[in-house]
Amino acid sequence: MLDRLNQQPPDALLALIKLYNADPRPTKIDLGVGVYRTADGATPVFGAIKEAEKRLVEGQDTKAYLGPEGDMGFVHALMPHVFGDALPTGGRIDGMQTPGGTGAVRLAVALAHKAGVQKIWMGTPSWPNHAQILADCGMETGTFNHAGDNGSADMDALRDVLAKAGKDDAVLLHGACHNPTGVDYTDAEWDEIAGLLKDSGVPPIIDLAYQGLGDGMDADAYGVRKVVSSVPEVLVAYSCDKNFGLYRDRVGALYAIGGDADVVTRVMSNGSALARANWSMPPDHGGAAVRVILEDESLTANWLEELESMRQRIGQVRAKLAESGTAGSVDLTPLGKQKGMFAMLPVSKEQVQQLREDHGVYMAGSGRINVAGLTMGNIDAFVAALADVTG
Ligand code: LMR
């Protein structure tokens, strides 16, 4: 049996972590996988998380199973931060904890599939795992262009898709801090998208994995809130990996908004059944730590402060890159108006390899960089390396 399996390539993005770690050059720069780094290049545990973990160690009296929905205290405490004033009432929303944002996307796609969706449209380029998850769930994928030539989102492509989508189609949208392009929809575009979704009846799945790292917690939720206020059914896949710095602890949630409480109850029962068959229940610790923070006003304030300082640092790095103008053939100015941790650079696979081999700069083969991997201390070296390989 087992010898019938073909060798699979390692995940290209995750493989970079090992390559980077094995590089002995002290000047190496990690712009690969999406983890935030401080001005000193570190990825420390949030102070608020450390405190919450301390309280958990002292106060938690059991590790007994919860259930496939995980820690509902966590799921419900997070809801006001995600949905704000747009939080649906009358039982029209519920959620469940998932293993990271990946688990949330996976569950959203599996639920859509079970509900009869045959094809999901997604803007490209997208987070590479989106396509893998869709394929693995047996979902047909339709693609449209995400970023236009003028540095804004390609609204025409999205308009076309929503006009032609079939009755068994859904659309996958990035809520904020688009991965990998950093090109987000403006508020006015979200207003239009919400109207188009309403008119077309195409159900949206919104992936919100970087709330707070673009323009702020509320601003980054504008699209989600607008869509939730406009259409009867939405699935929101949420990740706490970045905005609570919990990466390896795998903390996410899936929220389902339905036409009425009865629909939502049924969605949750299907979500629980799918979770049980996939991972039984999500890992507890990270979600519990987030719950402890969100149940405590002063810890919540600490967390929001830490998140805001990360957001500001990313903004400073973006501004400095944009000020550099061009590096070789690469125009860095658009990075100043893009959002979040990522940007796509127009570099070839060979140039990516040359950056790695000659300059110790690690980035995805697609040309994506994690802007948050740059510091004021290494930006100049990065820009010079880029100029060297593209000039
Ligand atoms: C990324 O795109 O770098 C992150 O979302 C991490 C991941 O799981 O791919």
Tab-separated table of N, CA and C in Angstrom, residues 326-331 383 386-388 390-391:
chain	number	residue	atom	x	y	z
A	326	THR	N	13.234	53.351	-6.324
A	326	THR	CA	13.452	52.110	-7.062
A	326	THR	C	14.718	51.422	-6.578
A	327	ALA	N	14.684	50.086	-6.689
A	327	ALA	CA	15.872	49.285	-6.401
A	327	ALA	C	16.099	48.454	-7.662
A	328	GLY	N	17.115	48.820	-8.438
A	328	GLY	CA	17.291	48.155	-9.736
A	328	GLY	C	16.061	48.417	-10.581
A	329	SER	N	15.422	47.321	-11.024
A	329	SER	CA	14.228	47.498	-11.867
A	329	SER	C	12.931	47.478	-11.059
A	330	VAL	N	13.053	47.395	-9.723
A	330	VAL	CA	11.848	47.242	-8.896
A	330	VAL	C	11.415	48.590	-8.311
A	331	ASP	N	10.176	48.957	-8.606
A	331	ASP	CA	9.611	50.186	-8.046
A	331	ASP	C	9.024	49.855	-6.669
A	383	VAL	N	17.556	46.644	0.137
A	383	VAL	CA	17.340	47.440	-1.082
A	383	VAL	C	18.566	47.320	-1.998
A	386	LEU	N	18.494	43.947	-3.671
A	386	LEU	CA	17.483	43.933	-4.719
A	386	LEU	C	17.998	44.660	-5.967
A	387	ALA	N	18.664	45.783	-5.723
A	387	ALA	CA	19.216	46.547	-6.850
A	387	ALA	C	20.263	45.719	-7.562
A	388	ASP	N	21.056	44.996	-6.762
A	388	ASP	CA	22.137	44.202	-7.358
A	388	ASP	C	21.597	43.108	-8.291
A	390	THR	N	18.536	42.891	-9.680
A	390	THR	CA	17.579	43.297	-10.730
A	390	THR	C	18.113	44.444	-11.591
A	391	GLY	N	19.258	45.003	-11.191
A	391	GLY	CA	19.754	46.201	-11.874
A	391	GLY	C	20.363	45.900	-13.247
